[in-house]
Every structure is written in structure tokens, then in C-alpha cells.
Short mmCIF file of N, CA, C and O in Angstrom, two decimals:
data_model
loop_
_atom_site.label_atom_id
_atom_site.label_comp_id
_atom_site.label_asym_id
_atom_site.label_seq_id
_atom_site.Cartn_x
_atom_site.Cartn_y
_atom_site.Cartn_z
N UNK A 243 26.43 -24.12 5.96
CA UNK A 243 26.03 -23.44 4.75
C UNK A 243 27.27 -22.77 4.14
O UNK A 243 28.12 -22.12 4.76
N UNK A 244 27.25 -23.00 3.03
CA UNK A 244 28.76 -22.71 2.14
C UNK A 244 28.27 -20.82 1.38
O UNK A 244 27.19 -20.28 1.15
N UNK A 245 29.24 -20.51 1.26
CA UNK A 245 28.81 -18.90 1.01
C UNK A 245 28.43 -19.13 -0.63
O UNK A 245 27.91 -18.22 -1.28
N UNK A 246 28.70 -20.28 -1.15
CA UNK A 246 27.65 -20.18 -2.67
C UNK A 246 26.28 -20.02 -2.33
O UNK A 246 25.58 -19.23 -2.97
N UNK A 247 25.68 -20.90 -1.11
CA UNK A 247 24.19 -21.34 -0.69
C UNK A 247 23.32 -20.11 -0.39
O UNK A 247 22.15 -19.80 -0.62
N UNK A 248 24.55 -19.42 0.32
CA UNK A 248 24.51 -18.13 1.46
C UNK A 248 23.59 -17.33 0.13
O UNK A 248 22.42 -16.95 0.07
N UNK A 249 24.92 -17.28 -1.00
CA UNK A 249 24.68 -15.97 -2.05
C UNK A 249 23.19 -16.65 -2.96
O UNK A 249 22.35 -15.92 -3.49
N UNK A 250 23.17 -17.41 -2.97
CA UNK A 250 22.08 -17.99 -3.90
C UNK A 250 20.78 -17.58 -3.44
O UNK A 250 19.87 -17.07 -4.09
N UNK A 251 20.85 -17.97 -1.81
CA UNK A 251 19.67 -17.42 -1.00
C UNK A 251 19.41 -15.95 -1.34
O UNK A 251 18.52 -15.66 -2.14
N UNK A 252 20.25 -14.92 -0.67
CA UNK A 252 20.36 -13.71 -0.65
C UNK A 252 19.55 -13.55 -2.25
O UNK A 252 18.37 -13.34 -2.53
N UNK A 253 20.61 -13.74 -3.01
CA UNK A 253 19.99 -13.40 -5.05
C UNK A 253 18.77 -14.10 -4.87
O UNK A 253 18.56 -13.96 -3.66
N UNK A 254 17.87 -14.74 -5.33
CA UNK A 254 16.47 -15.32 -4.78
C UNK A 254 15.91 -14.42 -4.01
O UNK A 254 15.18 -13.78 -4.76
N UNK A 255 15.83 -13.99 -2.90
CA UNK A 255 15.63 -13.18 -2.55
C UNK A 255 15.24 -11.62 -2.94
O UNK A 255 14.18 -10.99 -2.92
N UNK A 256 16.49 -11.32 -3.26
CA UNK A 256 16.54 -10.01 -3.91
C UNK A 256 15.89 -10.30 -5.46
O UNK A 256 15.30 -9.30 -5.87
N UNK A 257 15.89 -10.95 -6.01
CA UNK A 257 14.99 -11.53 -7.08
C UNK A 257 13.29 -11.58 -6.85
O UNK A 257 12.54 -11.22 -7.75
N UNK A 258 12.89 -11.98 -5.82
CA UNK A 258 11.50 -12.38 -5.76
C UNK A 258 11.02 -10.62 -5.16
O UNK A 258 9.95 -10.15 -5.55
N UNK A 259 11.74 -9.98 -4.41
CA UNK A 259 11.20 -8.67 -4.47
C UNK A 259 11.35 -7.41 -5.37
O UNK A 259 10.76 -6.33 -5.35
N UNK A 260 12.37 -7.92 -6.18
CA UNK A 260 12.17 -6.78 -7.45
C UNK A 260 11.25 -7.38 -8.30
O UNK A 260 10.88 -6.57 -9.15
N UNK A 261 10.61 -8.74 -8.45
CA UNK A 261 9.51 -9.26 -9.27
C UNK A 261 8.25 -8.95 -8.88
O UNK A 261 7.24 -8.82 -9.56
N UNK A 262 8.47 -8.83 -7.33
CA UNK A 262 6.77 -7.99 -6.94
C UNK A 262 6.55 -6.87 -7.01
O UNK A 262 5.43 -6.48 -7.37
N UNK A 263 7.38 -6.16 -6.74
CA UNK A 263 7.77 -4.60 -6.76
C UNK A 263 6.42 -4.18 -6.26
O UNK A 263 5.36 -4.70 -6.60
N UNK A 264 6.56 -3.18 -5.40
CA UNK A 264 5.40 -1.99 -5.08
C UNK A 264 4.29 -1.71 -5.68
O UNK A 264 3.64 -2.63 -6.17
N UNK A 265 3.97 -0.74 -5.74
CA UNK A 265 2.64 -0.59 -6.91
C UNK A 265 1.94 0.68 -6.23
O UNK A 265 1.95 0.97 -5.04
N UNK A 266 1.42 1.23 -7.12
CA UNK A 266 0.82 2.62 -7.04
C UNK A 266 -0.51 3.00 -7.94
O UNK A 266 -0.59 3.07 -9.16
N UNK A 267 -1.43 3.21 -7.01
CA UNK A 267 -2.91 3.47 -8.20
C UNK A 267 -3.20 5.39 -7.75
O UNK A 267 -3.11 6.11 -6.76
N UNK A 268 -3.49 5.50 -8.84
CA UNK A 268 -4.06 7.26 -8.38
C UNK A 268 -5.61 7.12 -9.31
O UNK A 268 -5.84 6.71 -10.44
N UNK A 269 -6.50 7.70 -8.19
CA UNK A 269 -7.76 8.37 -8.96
C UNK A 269 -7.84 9.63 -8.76
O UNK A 269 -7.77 10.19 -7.66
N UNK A 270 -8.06 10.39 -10.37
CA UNK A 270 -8.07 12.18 -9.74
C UNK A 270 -9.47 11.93 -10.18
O UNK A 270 -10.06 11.13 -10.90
N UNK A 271 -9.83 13.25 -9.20
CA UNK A 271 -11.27 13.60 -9.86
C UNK A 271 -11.47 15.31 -9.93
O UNK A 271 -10.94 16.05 -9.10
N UNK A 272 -12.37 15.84 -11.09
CA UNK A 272 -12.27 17.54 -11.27
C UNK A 272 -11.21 17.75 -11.13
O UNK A 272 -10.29 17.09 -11.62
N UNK A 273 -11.06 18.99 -10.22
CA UNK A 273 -9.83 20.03 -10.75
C UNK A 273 -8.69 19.20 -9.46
O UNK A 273 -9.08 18.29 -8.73
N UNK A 274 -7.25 19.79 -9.43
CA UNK A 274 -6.22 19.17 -9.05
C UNK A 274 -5.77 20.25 -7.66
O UNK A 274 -4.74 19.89 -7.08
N UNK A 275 -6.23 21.09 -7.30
CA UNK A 275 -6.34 21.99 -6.10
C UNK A 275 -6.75 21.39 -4.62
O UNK A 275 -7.82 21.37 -4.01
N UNK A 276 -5.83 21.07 -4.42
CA UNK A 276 -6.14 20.24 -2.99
C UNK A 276 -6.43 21.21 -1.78
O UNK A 276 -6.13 22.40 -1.87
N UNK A 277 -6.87 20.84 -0.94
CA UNK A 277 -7.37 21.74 0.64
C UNK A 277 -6.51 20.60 1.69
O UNK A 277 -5.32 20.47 1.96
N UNK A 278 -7.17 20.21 1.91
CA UNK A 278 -6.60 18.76 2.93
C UNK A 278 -5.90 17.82 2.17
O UNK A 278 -6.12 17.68 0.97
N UNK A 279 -4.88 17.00 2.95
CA UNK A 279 -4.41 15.92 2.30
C UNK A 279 -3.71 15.54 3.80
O UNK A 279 -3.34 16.12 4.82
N UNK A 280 -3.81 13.85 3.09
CA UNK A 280 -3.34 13.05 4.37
C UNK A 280 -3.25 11.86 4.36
O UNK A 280 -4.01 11.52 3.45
N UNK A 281 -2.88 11.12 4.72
CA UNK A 281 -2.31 9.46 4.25
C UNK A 281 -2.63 8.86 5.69
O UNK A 281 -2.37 9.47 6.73
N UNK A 282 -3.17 7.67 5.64
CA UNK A 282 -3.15 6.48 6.20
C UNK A 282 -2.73 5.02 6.23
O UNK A 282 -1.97 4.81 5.28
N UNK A 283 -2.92 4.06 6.87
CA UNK A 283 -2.44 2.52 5.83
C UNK A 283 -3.60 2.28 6.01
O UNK A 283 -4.01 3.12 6.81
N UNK A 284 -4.64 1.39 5.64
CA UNK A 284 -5.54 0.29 5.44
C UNK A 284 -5.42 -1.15 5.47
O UNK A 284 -5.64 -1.55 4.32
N UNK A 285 -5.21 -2.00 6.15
CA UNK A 285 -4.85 -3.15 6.57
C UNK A 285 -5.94 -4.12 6.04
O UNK A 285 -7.07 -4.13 6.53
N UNK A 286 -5.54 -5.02 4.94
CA UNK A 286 -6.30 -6.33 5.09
C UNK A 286 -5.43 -7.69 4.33
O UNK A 286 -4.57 -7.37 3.51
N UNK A 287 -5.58 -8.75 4.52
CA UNK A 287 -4.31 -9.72 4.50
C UNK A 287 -5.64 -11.05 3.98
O UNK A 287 -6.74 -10.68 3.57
N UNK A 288 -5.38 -12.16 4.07
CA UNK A 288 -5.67 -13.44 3.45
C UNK A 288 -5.95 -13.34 1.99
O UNK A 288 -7.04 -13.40 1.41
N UNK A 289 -4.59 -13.14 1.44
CA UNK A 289 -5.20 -12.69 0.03
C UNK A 289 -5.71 -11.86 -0.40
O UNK A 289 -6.01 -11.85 -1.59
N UNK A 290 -6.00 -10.77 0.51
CA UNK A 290 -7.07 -9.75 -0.53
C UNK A 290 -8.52 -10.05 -0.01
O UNK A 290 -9.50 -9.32 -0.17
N UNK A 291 -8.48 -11.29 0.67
CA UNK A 291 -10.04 -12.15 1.64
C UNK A 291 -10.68 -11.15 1.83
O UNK A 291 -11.60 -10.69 1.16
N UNK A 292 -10.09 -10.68 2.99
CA UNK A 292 -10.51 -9.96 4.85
C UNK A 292 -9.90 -8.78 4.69
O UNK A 292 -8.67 -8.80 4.55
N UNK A 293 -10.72 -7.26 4.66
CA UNK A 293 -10.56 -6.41 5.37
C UNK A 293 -9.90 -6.38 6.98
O UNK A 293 -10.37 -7.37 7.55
N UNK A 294 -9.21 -5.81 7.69
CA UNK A 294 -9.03 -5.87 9.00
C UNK A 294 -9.05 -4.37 9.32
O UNK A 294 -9.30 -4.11 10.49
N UNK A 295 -8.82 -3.22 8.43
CA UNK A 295 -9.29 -2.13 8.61
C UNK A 295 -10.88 -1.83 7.81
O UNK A 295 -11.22 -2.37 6.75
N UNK A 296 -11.60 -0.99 8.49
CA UNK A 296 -12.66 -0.76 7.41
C UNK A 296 -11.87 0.44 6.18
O UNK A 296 -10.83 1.08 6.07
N UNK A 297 -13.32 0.15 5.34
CA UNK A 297 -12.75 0.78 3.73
C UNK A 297 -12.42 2.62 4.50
O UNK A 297 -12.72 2.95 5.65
N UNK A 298 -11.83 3.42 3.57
CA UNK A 298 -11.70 4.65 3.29
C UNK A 298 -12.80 5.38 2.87
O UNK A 298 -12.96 5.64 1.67
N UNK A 299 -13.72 5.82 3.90
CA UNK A 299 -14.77 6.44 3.23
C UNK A 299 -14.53 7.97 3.08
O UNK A 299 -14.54 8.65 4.10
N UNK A 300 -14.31 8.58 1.83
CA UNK A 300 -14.08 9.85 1.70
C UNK A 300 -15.01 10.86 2.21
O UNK A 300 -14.69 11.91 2.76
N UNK A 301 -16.32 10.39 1.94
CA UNK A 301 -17.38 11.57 2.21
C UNK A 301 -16.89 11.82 3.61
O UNK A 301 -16.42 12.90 3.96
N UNK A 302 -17.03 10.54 4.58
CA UNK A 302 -16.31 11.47 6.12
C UNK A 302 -14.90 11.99 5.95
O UNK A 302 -14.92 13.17 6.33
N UNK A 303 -14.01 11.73 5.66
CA UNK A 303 -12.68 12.17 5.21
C UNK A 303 -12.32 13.64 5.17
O UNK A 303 -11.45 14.34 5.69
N UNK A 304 -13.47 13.85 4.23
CA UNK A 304 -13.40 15.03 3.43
C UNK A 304 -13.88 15.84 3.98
O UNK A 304 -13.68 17.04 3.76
N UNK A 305 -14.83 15.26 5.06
CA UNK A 305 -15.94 16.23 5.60
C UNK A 305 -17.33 17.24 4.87
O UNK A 305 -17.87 18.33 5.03
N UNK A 306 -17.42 16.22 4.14
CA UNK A 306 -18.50 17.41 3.29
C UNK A 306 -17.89 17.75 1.93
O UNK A 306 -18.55 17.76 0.89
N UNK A 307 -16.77 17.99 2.00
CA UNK A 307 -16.39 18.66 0.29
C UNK A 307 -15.71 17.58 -0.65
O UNK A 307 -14.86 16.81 -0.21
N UNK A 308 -16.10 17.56 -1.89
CA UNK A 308 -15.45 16.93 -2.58
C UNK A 308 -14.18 16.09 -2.73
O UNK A 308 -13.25 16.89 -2.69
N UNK A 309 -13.72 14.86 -2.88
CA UNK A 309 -12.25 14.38 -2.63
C UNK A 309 -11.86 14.67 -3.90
O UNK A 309 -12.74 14.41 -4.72
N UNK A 310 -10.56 15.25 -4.47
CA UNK A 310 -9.83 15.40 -5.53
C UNK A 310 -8.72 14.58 -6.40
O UNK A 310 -8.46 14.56 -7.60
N UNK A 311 -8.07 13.76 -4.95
CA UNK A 311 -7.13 12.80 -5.50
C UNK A 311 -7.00 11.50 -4.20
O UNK A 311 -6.68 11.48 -3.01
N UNK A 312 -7.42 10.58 -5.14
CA UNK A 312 -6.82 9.23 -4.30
C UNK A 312 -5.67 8.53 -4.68
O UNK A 312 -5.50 8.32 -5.89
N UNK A 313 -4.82 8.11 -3.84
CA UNK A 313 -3.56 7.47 -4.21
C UNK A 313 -3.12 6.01 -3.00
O UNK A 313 -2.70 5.94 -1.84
N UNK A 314 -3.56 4.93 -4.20
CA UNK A 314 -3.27 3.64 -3.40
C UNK A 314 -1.98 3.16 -3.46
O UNK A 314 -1.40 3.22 -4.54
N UNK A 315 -1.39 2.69 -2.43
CA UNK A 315 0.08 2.59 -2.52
C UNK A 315 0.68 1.75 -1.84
O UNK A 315 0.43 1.69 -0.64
N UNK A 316 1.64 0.84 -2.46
CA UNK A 316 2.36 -0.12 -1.68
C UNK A 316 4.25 -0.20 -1.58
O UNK A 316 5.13 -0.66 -2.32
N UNK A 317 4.22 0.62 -0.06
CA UNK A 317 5.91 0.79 -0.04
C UNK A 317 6.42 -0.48 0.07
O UNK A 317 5.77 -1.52 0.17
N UNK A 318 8.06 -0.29 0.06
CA UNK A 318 8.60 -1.46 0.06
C UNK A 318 8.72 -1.95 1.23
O UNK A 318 9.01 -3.14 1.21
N UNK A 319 8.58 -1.32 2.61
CA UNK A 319 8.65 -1.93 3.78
C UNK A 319 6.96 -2.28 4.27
O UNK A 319 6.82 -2.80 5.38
N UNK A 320 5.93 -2.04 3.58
CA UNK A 320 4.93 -2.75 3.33
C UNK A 320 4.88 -4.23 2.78
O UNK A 320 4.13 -5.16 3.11
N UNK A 321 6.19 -4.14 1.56
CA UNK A 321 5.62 -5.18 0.94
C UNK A 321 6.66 -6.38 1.83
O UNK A 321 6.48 -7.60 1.84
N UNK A 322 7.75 -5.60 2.52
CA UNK A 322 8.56 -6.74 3.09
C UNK A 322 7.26 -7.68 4.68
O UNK A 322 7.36 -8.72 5.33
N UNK A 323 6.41 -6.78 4.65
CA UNK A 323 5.71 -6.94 5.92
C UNK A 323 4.64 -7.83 5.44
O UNK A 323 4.35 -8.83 6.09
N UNK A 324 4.08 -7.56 4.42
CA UNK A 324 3.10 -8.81 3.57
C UNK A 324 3.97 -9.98 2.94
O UNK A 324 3.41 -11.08 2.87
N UNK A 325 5.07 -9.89 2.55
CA UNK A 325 6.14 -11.28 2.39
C UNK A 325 6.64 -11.95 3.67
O UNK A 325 6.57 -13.18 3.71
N UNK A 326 6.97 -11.50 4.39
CA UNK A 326 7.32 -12.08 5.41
C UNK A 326 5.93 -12.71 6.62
O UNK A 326 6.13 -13.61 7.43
N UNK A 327 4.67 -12.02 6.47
CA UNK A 327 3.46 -13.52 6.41
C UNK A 327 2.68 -13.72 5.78
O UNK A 327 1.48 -13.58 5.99
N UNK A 328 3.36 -14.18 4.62
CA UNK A 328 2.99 -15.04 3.57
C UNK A 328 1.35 -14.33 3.23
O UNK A 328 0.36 -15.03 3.02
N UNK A 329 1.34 -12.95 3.23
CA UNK A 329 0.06 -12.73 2.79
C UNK A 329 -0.92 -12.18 3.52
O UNK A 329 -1.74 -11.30 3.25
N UNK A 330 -0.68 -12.93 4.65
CA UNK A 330 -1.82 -13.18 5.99
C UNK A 330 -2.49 -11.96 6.27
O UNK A 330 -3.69 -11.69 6.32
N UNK A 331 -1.09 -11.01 6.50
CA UNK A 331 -1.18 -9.33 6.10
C UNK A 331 -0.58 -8.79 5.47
O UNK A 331 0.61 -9.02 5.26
N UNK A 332 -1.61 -7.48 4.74
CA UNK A 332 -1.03 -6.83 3.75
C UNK A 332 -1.45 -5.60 4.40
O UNK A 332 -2.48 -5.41 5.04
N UNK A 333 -0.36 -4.68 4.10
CA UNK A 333 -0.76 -3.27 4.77
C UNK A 333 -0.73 -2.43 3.01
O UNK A 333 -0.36 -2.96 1.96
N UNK A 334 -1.16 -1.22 3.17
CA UNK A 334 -1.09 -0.37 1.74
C UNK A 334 -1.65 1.02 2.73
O UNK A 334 -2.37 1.10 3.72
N UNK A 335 -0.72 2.26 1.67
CA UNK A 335 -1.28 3.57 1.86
C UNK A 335 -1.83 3.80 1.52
O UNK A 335 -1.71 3.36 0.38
N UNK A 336 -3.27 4.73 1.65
CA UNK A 336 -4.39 5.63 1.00
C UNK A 336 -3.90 6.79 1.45
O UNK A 336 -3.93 6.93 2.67
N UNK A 337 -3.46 7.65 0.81
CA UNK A 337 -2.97 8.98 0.84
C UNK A 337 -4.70 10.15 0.03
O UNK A 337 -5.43 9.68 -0.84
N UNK A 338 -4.81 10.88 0.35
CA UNK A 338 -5.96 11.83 -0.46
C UNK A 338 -5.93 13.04 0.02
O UNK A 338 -5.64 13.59 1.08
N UNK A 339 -6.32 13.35 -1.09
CA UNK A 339 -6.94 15.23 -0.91
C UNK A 339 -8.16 15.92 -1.57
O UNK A 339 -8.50 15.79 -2.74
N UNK A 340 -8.87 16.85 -0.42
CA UNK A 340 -10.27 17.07 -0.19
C UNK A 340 -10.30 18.31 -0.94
O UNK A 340 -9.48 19.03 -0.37
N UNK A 341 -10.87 19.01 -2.00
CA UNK A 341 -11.07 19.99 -2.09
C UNK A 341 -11.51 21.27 -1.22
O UNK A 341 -12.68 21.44 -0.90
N UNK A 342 -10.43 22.21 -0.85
CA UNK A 342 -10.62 23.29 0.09
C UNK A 342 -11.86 24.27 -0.08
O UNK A 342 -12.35 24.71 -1.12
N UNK A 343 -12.22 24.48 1.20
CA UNK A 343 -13.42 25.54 1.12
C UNK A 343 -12.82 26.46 0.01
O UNK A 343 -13.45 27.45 -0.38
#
């Protein structure tokens, strides 16, 4: 492999992951005063298919009180972990916060 091939690879590369780039969803709800907050990943892969974690259920989460902010999120060493199998798995953060007593 000749270091043009080398660099072509590498650029391609570095090309196809600044084209996917990360991604970030927020749902607020009512007021913006958080009590609890706390992040997890949620695991599911074949496309978007198959769950492999179950969903984020806030009402237990929260324990009873209201959730205030959800934030879905995909880092970049997430997304190197869903590129590198082809999909199969995809990991993402659910980060949230519960409105305090």
C-alpha cells in the first residue's frame, strides 16, 4: 500500500464520520428546575430493528415525580462503536432530570 492509498483511506474515513456526525434530541417539559439527573446508554442495533436494552421508563426513573428534561444523545465514541458493526449495534445516551421534591 503506497502512502497515496494509505491517505485516501484515512480522508474517506475521516469524511464518512464528519457526514454522520453525532446527534442530540432534548425534550423539556414545565419548568427547567431539576432534582435528580442522570445518564445512561440504551442499546439497540439492526437498524433501529431490535431494542437490546428495554425503553427508558421515566415514571420509574423519576420515582413518582415529574421528569423535566430528556436528552437523547449520540457521542462520537458511540458512533465509532455503531460504525465499526455496521449497525448491528448502536449504543446512545438518555441523560434526564426528575423534578425535586
Amino acid at each position: 500500500m503506497t502512502k497515496r492509498h494509505f491517505f485516501q483511506g484515512v480522508s474517506a474515513l475521516a469524511l464518512a464520520a464528519l457526514v454522520s456526525g453525532c446527534s442530540t434530541i432534548y425534550f423539556h417539559r414545565g419548568s427547567q428546575n431539576a432534582g435528580v439527573t442522570a445518564t445512561e446508554w440504551h442499546h439497540d442495533g439492526i437498524a433501529r430493528l431490535v431494542e437490546f436494552s428495554p425503553p427508558v421508563d421515566m415514571a420509574d426513573r423519576c420515582v413518582g415525580n415529574p421528569w423535566t428534561t430528556v436528552k437523547v444523545e449520540k457521542s462520537f465514541v458511540q458512533l465509532l462503536a455503531s460504525s465499526f458493526s455496521y449497525s448491528l449495534y448502536d449504543p446512545w445516551d438518555v441523560s434526564y432530570a426528575c423534578k425535586g421534591d
